[in-house]
Short mmCIF file of C-alpha atoms in Angstrom, two decimals:
data_model
loop_
_atom_site.label_atom_id
_atom_site.label_comp_id
_atom_site.label_asym_id
_atom_site.label_seq_id
_atom_site.Cartn_x
_atom_site.Cartn_y
_atom_site.Cartn_z
CA MET I 21 -81.03 -20.59 10.52
CA LYS I 22 -78.23 -19.23 7.81
CA PHE I 23 -76.75 -15.93 7.77
CA SER I 24 -75.85 -13.33 5.06
CA VAL I 25 -72.67 -11.58 6.02
CA GLY I 26 -71.22 -8.22 4.93
CA TYR I 27 -67.70 -8.13 3.55
CA GLN I 28 -65.09 -6.19 5.15
CA TYR I 29 -61.99 -4.92 3.12
CA PRO I 30 -58.83 -5.29 5.07
CA ASP I 31 -56.96 -2.51 6.29
CA GLU I 32 -53.25 -1.90 8.06
CA TYR I 33 -54.91 -2.97 11.38
CA SER I 34 -56.74 -6.26 9.94
CA GLU I 35 -55.08 -9.14 11.48
CA GLU I 36 -56.92 -11.43 9.24
CA ARG I 37 -58.65 -11.57 5.50
CA PHE I 38 -62.44 -11.65 5.85
CA PRO I 39 -62.67 -15.27 3.87
CA GLU I 40 -60.60 -16.61 7.22
CA ILE I 41 -63.33 -15.62 9.35
CA LEU I 42 -65.93 -16.69 7.16
CA GLN I 43 -63.98 -20.07 7.14
CA ASP I 44 -64.70 -20.94 10.63
CA TYR I 45 -68.41 -20.49 10.41
CA SER I 46 -68.88 -21.54 6.90
CA ASP I 47 -71.70 -24.28 7.74
CA SER I 48 -73.94 -21.17 8.91
CA ILE I 49 -73.38 -18.73 6.44
CA ALA I 50 -75.49 -18.58 3.01
CA GLU I 51 -74.11 -15.63 1.39
CA LEU I 52 -71.68 -12.85 1.36
CA TYR I 53 -72.87 -9.60 0.75
CA PHE I 54 -70.07 -6.95 -0.82
CA ALA I 55 -70.06 -3.45 -2.41
CA PRO I 56 -67.42 -3.07 -5.16
CA GLY I 57 -64.55 -0.95 -4.65
CA ASN I 58 -65.67 2.51 -4.38
CA GLU I 59 -69.00 2.53 -5.93
CA PRO I 60 -71.39 4.56 -4.03
CA GLY I 61 -73.48 2.85 -1.26
CA ALA I 62 -75.45 3.41 2.11
CA ARG I 63 -71.87 3.40 3.56
CA SER I 64 -68.77 4.94 3.28
CA PRO I 65 -66.81 3.91 -0.26
CA ALA I 66 -65.33 0.51 1.30
CA ALA I 67 -62.45 0.64 -0.54
CA LYS I 68 -61.67 4.57 0.48
CA ALA I 69 -62.67 3.58 4.20
CA SER I 70 -59.84 1.12 4.19
CA GLY I 71 -57.51 3.29 2.61
CA LEU I 72 -57.02 1.50 -0.45
CA GLU I 73 -56.58 2.62 -3.93
CA GLU I 74 -59.25 1.32 -6.68
CA ASN I 75 -56.98 -1.01 -8.45
CA GLU I 76 -55.52 -2.71 -5.21
CA ALA I 77 -59.14 -2.81 -4.02
CA TRP I 78 -60.26 -4.88 -6.99
CA GLU I 79 -57.85 -7.08 -6.53
CA ILE I 80 -58.56 -7.89 -2.88
CA LEU I 81 -62.00 -8.17 -3.50
CA THR I 82 -61.74 -10.36 -6.23
CA GLU I 83 -59.24 -12.90 -4.51
CA ASP I 84 -61.40 -12.87 -1.10
CA ILE I 85 -64.73 -13.77 -3.10
CA VAL I 86 -63.04 -16.48 -5.11
CA LYS I 87 -62.00 -18.18 -2.04
CA THR I 88 -65.44 -17.52 -0.50
CA ARG I 89 -67.22 -19.00 -3.46
CA LYS I 90 -65.14 -22.15 -2.95
CA MET I 91 -66.59 -22.76 0.54
CA GLY I 92 -69.85 -22.65 -1.06
CA ILE I 93 -71.13 -19.63 0.17
CA LYS I 94 -73.16 -17.79 -2.28
CA LEU I 95 -72.18 -14.07 -3.38
CA ASN I 96 -74.52 -11.17 -3.27
CA LEU I 97 -73.48 -7.91 -5.10
CA LEU I 98 -74.74 -4.36 -3.60
CA PHE I 99 -75.94 -1.80 -5.44
CA ASN I 100 -77.79 -0.17 -2.39
CA ALA I 101 -77.14 3.88 -2.72
CA ASN I 102 -80.15 5.75 -2.54
CA CYS I 103 -77.96 9.07 -3.47
CA LEU I 104 -77.31 8.85 -7.28
CA GLY I 105 -78.45 12.37 -8.08
CA ALA I 106 -79.00 13.20 -11.63
CA GLY I 107 -77.20 10.27 -12.89
CA CYS I 108 -80.01 8.05 -11.43
CA ILE I 109 -81.74 6.76 -14.48
CA SER I 110 -78.46 7.35 -16.66
CA LYS I 111 -76.85 5.62 -19.71
CA GLU I 112 -73.73 6.08 -17.67
CA LEU I 113 -74.93 4.37 -14.70
CA GLN I 114 -76.60 1.36 -16.67
CA ASN I 115 -73.41 0.80 -18.51
CA ARG I 116 -71.56 0.97 -14.81
CA VAL I 117 -73.75 -1.52 -13.50
CA VAL I 118 -73.62 -3.77 -16.43
CA LYS I 119 -69.81 -3.84 -16.62
CA ILE I 120 -69.21 -4.27 -12.87
CA THR I 121 -71.79 -6.96 -12.52
CA GLY I 122 -70.32 -8.69 -15.75
CA ASN I 123 -66.51 -8.41 -14.97
CA LEU I 124 -67.48 -10.12 -11.36
CA MET I 125 -69.32 -12.69 -13.10
CA ASP I 126 -66.44 -13.39 -15.39
CA ILE I 127 -64.31 -13.78 -12.12
CA CYS I 128 -66.59 -15.93 -10.08
CA GLU I 129 -70.41 -16.98 -10.17
CA LEU I 130 -72.42 -14.43 -8.60
CA ASP I 131 -76.15 -15.44 -7.14
CA THR I 132 -77.72 -12.10 -6.08
CA VAL I 133 -77.67 -8.46 -6.54
CA THR I 134 -79.06 -6.26 -3.67
CA THR I 135 -80.20 -2.78 -4.91
CA ALA I 136 -82.34 0.34 -3.35
CA SER I 137 -82.81 1.56 -7.07
CA TRP I 138 -85.74 0.70 -8.95
CA PHE I 139 -84.01 1.71 -12.22
CA ILE I 140 -80.88 -0.65 -11.53
CA ALA I 141 -83.35 -3.71 -10.78
CA GLY I 142 -84.67 -3.20 -14.19
CA VAL I 143 -81.32 -2.55 -15.98
CA LEU I 144 -80.22 -6.13 -13.86
CA LYS I 145 -83.40 -8.13 -14.99
CA LYS I 146 -82.93 -7.24 -18.42
CA HIS I 147 -79.24 -7.95 -18.54
CA PHE I 148 -79.02 -10.91 -16.11
CA PRO I 149 -81.85 -12.43 -15.54
CA GLN I 150 -80.21 -15.48 -14.24
CA LEU I 151 -79.57 -13.53 -11.26
CA GLU I 152 -81.63 -13.08 -7.90
CA ILE I 153 -82.61 -9.43 -7.76
CA ARG I 154 -83.24 -8.40 -4.08
CA ALA I 155 -84.68 -5.26 -2.76
CA SER I 156 -82.27 -3.46 -0.43
CA VAL I 157 -83.59 -3.16 3.42
CA ASN I 158 -83.22 0.25 2.76
CA MET I 159 -86.27 0.70 0.74
CA LYS I 160 -88.23 0.22 3.94
CA LEU I 161 -90.54 -2.60 2.38
CA GLY I 162 -92.64 -3.71 5.34
CA THR I 163 -96.23 -4.04 4.38
CA LEU I 164 -97.99 -6.63 1.62
CA GLU I 165 -98.74 -3.70 -0.38
CA ALA I 166 -95.07 -2.55 -0.65
CA LEU I 167 -94.20 -6.11 -1.63
CA ASN I 168 -96.58 -6.25 -4.31
CA TYR I 169 -95.77 -2.99 -5.78
CA ALA I 170 -92.29 -4.15 -5.89
CA SER I 171 -92.73 -7.55 -6.86
CA GLU I 172 -92.52 -7.23 -10.50
CA ARG I 173 -88.72 -6.38 -10.59
CA PHE I 174 -87.41 -7.79 -7.20
CA ASP I 175 -87.35 -11.71 -6.79
CA GLY I 176 -86.25 -11.30 -2.90
CA PHE I 177 -86.65 -8.52 -0.08
CA CYS I 178 -84.82 -7.59 2.98
CA ILE I 179 -87.68 -6.56 5.10
CA GLN I 180 -88.32 -3.24 6.88
CA ARG I 181 -85.90 -3.47 10.03
CA ASP I 182 -88.71 -1.72 11.95
CA ILE I 183 -91.00 -4.57 12.10
CA ASN I 184 -88.72 -7.14 13.32
CA TYR I 185 -91.00 -7.97 16.22
CA HIS I 186 -94.06 -7.18 14.44
CA LEU I 187 -94.88 -11.27 14.22
CA GLU I 188 -98.21 -11.41 12.75
CA THR I 189 -96.89 -8.94 9.60
CA LEU I 190 -93.98 -11.08 9.48
CA ARG I 191 -95.88 -14.48 9.28
CA GLN I 192 -98.34 -12.99 6.58
CA ILE I 193 -95.09 -11.54 4.39
CA SER I 194 -93.82 -15.11 4.77
CA ASP I 195 -97.01 -16.77 3.60
CA TRP I 196 -97.08 -14.25 0.97
CA ALA I 197 -93.38 -14.96 -0.37
CA LYS I 198 -93.96 -18.58 -0.40
CA VAL I 199 -97.15 -18.14 -2.71
CA ASN I 200 -95.19 -15.80 -4.56
CA HIS I 201 -92.13 -17.44 -5.04
CA LYS I 202 -90.04 -14.62 -3.06
CA ASN I 203 -87.38 -14.96 -1.03
CA ILE I 204 -87.01 -12.91 2.30
CA CYS I 205 -84.80 -12.34 4.81
CA LEU I 206 -84.20 -9.85 8.08
CA LEU I 207 -81.58 -7.57 9.16
CA ALA I 208 -80.74 -8.83 12.54
CA ASN I 209 -78.52 -6.55 14.05
CA SER I 210 -78.97 -3.05 13.05
CA GLY I 211 -78.09 -0.05 15.56
CA CYS I 212 -80.61 2.29 14.17
CA LEU I 213 -83.27 3.64 15.64
CA ARG I 214 -86.78 1.77 15.25
CA ASN I 215 -88.78 4.11 12.66
CA CYS I 216 -86.14 6.77 12.51
CA ALA I 217 -87.27 9.73 10.25
CA VAL I 218 -83.63 10.47 9.29
CA GLN I 219 -82.36 7.44 8.55
CA THR I 220 -82.39 8.16 4.54
CA PHE I 221 -80.73 11.39 5.53
CA HIS I 222 -77.92 9.41 7.28
CA ASP I 223 -77.30 6.67 4.98
CA ASN I 224 -76.71 9.33 2.04
CA LEU I 225 -74.35 11.37 4.42
CA VAL I 226 -72.45 8.22 5.40
CA ALA I 227 -72.10 7.37 1.68
CA HIS I 228 -70.29 10.56 0.96
CA LEU I 229 -68.25 10.96 4.13
CA SER I 230 -65.18 10.42 2.07
CA GLU I 231 -65.90 13.39 -0.18
CA LEU I 232 -66.99 16.05 2.67
CA ARG I 233 -64.76 18.93 3.21
CA GLN I 234 -64.48 19.73 6.83
CA SER I 235 -63.90 23.64 5.73
CA GLU I 236 -67.00 23.68 4.03
CA CYS I 237 -69.20 21.75 6.71
CA CYS I 238 -71.48 23.45 9.07
CA MET I 239 -70.17 22.09 12.62
CA ASP I 240 -72.30 23.55 14.67
CA GLN I 241 -74.60 20.49 15.14
CA ASP I 242 -74.14 16.93 14.59
CA PRO I 243 -76.08 15.71 11.70
CA ILE I 244 -76.27 12.43 12.89
CA PHE I 245 -79.40 12.06 14.74
CA CYS I 246 -79.21 8.67 16.73
CA ARG I 247 -75.71 9.57 17.93
CA ARG I 248 -77.40 13.09 19.05
CA PHE I 249 -80.53 11.17 20.59
CA TYR I 250 -78.57 8.69 22.84
CA ALA I 251 -75.89 11.45 23.89
CA ASP I 252 -78.78 12.78 25.75
CA ASP I 253 -78.65 11.48 29.04
CA SER I 254 -82.57 11.85 29.30
CA HIS I 255 -82.89 9.22 26.37
CA LYS I 256 -80.46 6.66 27.07
CA MET I 257 -82.78 4.55 29.35
CA GLU I 258 -85.05 4.34 25.84
CA TYR I 259 -82.47 2.02 24.11
CA LEU I 260 -84.28 -1.24 24.33
CA SER I 261 -87.53 0.73 23.49
CA HIS I 262 -86.07 1.94 20.33
CA SER I 263 -83.95 -1.38 19.33
CA THR I 264 -85.03 -3.46 16.42
CA LEU I 265 -81.93 -5.89 17.11
CA ILE I 266 -82.61 -9.50 17.32
CA ARG I 267 -80.73 -11.09 20.37
CA PRO I 268 -78.70 -14.24 19.19
CA GLU I 269 -80.75 -16.21 21.85
CA ASP I 270 -83.79 -15.26 19.91
CA VAL I 271 -82.65 -16.39 16.77
CA HIS I 272 -84.49 -19.59 16.89
CA HIS I 273 -87.98 -17.81 17.41
CA TYR I 274 -87.57 -16.73 13.47
CA GLU I 275 -86.64 -19.86 11.94
CA ASP I 276 -90.39 -20.50 10.69
CA ILE I 277 -90.73 -17.18 9.28
CA VAL I 278 -87.59 -16.23 7.36
CA PRO I 279 -84.71 -18.92 6.21
CA MET I 280 -82.03 -16.41 6.42
CA LEU I 281 -80.95 -13.30 8.85
CA LYS I 282 -78.79 -10.90 7.42
CA LEU I 283 -75.96 -9.84 9.80
CA ALA I 284 -74.36 -5.84 9.56
CA THR I 285 -70.71 -6.45 9.39
CA ARG I 286 -69.23 -4.56 6.89
CA THR I 287 -68.04 -1.70 9.19
CA HIS I 288 -68.44 -3.65 12.60
CA SER I 289 -64.99 -3.16 14.67
CA ASN I 290 -65.10 -6.94 15.54
CA PRO I 291 -67.12 -9.07 12.99
CA ARG I 292 -66.06 -12.24 14.34
CA LEU I 293 -67.46 -11.56 17.65
CA VAL I 294 -70.78 -11.08 15.88
CA LEU I 295 -70.62 -14.46 13.77
CA GLU I 296 -69.83 -16.26 16.90
CA ALA I 297 -72.23 -14.64 18.79
CA TYR I 298 -75.34 -15.64 16.17
CA THR I 299 -74.04 -18.90 14.53
CA SER I 300 -73.66 -20.32 18.10
CA GLY I 301 -77.03 -18.55 19.42
CA LYS I 302 -75.91 -17.32 22.49
CA PHE I 303 -74.04 -14.09 23.52
CA THR I 304 -71.96 -13.05 26.75
CA GLY I 305 -70.63 -9.48 26.87
CA ASN I 306 -72.19 -6.30 26.06
CA PHE I 307 -75.25 -6.06 23.93
CA PHE I 308 -73.76 -2.66 22.76
CA ASP I 309 -71.23 -4.40 21.01
CA LEU I 310 -73.59 -6.66 19.00
CA THR I 311 -74.73 -3.75 16.54
CA GLU I 312 -73.72 -1.62 13.46
CA PRO I 313 -73.87 1.18 14.34
CA GLY I 314 -72.83 0.91 18.12
CA HIS I 315 -73.83 3.27 20.65
CA GLY I 316 -72.07 2.20 23.62
CA ILE I 317 -69.63 5.31 23.65
CA PHE I 318 -72.42 7.15 25.01
CA PHE I 319 -72.77 4.86 27.97
CA ARG I 320 -69.13 5.27 29.48
CA GLY I 321 -68.45 3.14 32.05
CA LYS I 322 -71.48 1.24 31.65
CA VAL I 323 -72.48 -1.84 29.47
CA LEU I 324 -75.40 -3.39 28.77
CA ASP I 325 -75.18 -7.01 30.21
CA ASN I 326 -76.82 -9.77 27.78
CA ALA I 327 -77.09 -12.40 30.40
CA GLY I 328 -79.40 -9.77 32.58
CA ILE I 329 -81.94 -9.32 29.71
CA THR I 330 -84.03 -12.61 30.51
CA PRO I 331 -86.18 -14.49 28.07
CA GLU I 332 -89.35 -12.47 29.53
CA TYR I 333 -87.74 -9.81 27.16
CA TRP I 334 -88.70 -11.56 24.08
CA GLN I 335 -91.91 -12.64 24.93
CA VAL I 336 -93.20 -9.08 25.96
CA LYS I 337 -91.19 -7.53 23.05
CA SER I 338 -92.88 -9.99 20.41
CA ARG I 339 -96.36 -8.76 21.43
CA CYS I 340 -95.01 -5.25 21.46
CA LYS I 341 -97.99 -2.26 20.52
CA GLU I 342 -95.06 0.20 20.57
CA ASN I 343 -96.72 2.15 23.19
CA CYS I 344 -93.69 3.12 25.36
CA SER I 345 -95.08 5.72 27.47
CA GLU I 346 -97.78 3.65 28.90
CA CYS I 347 -95.61 0.37 29.13
CA GLY I 348 -92.38 0.96 30.41
CA PHE I 349 -91.18 -2.60 30.34
CA CYS I 350 -88.02 -2.44 28.20
CA ARG I 351 -86.92 0.66 30.40
CA LYS I 352 -87.32 -1.60 33.50
CA VAL I 353 -85.01 -4.49 31.55
CA MET I 354 -82.58 -1.47 30.98
CA GLU I 355 -82.35 -0.49 34.76
CA ASN I 356 -81.71 -4.17 35.52
CA ALA I 357 -79.13 -4.76 32.68
CA LEU I 358 -77.28 -1.56 32.56
CA ILE I 359 -74.13 -2.13 34.87
CA SER I 360 -70.96 -0.87 35.57
CA CYS I 361 -67.71 -2.09 33.25
CA THR I 362 -66.39 -3.77 36.50
CA GLU I 363 -69.70 -6.00 37.05
CA LEU I 364 -69.55 -7.81 33.67
CA SER I 365 -68.38 -11.03 34.37
#
């Protein structure tokens, strides 16, 4: 299995630049995906989140992607925002996307652009026909009907994370992709709730965090639903029931379905840990530490011991009918694997 890895801009706490991490796992990495500077996206503007000015961020980014390309790793540019407002089909947006893509291609060869915008996909198809245009995981494409609708403008798809364990559907999609000469991948380590109705709202909120003025915000409730959900003690034991995460130990089950898994590392506190786990196919430690976003903070004093999640978990989860109220299997796994921090070996 090969992996697509999300780029992190360095900040004052970074001990190493991202290409240094990639170098140690380059044989297993197919591509690096990255957002340009402070472009709107499904995450906080990357440069601002690292405390970088626009020019400084551009210089760092271009230097790092050139180093990455020299390792033989492909490059995937992101325009994956859902929240472009009144400018979502504007000439200004078209010109900006073309300019950024063109400037990057002058510096270093790009292979793919991922977007959640039907409009941007069309712009890129027209101006850069040599690029693979990939549909973002944020588009929630998980049926053959949806893929057929989108196939006019997209060459590849990051499939809806909510069906990571729907193997029959995934194999149908895989067969369709081969027949139609499309590329597909799956997001392996999302911390999002399965089938979360608040996900698009949350993505848009996070994309604009740097613009929010605290004095103007309503602070009487937490708008991030998954955080509220797991803060409630009555929901903690449902963590595995609602998880879409593919364990490193189970990656091999997907090798005949997709050629590549996407790893969420753009805002992860320890991307090296994630790469080490997935490229080696094993992980010893706290299961909560693998996901982005992570929810371990809501299990204070407790860790979810990955060693306590037996191979039976895959066997049951991959046949799951998502009838959690009658099944209870994932809850039993949680009860066995959730231990105190002092018990983790």
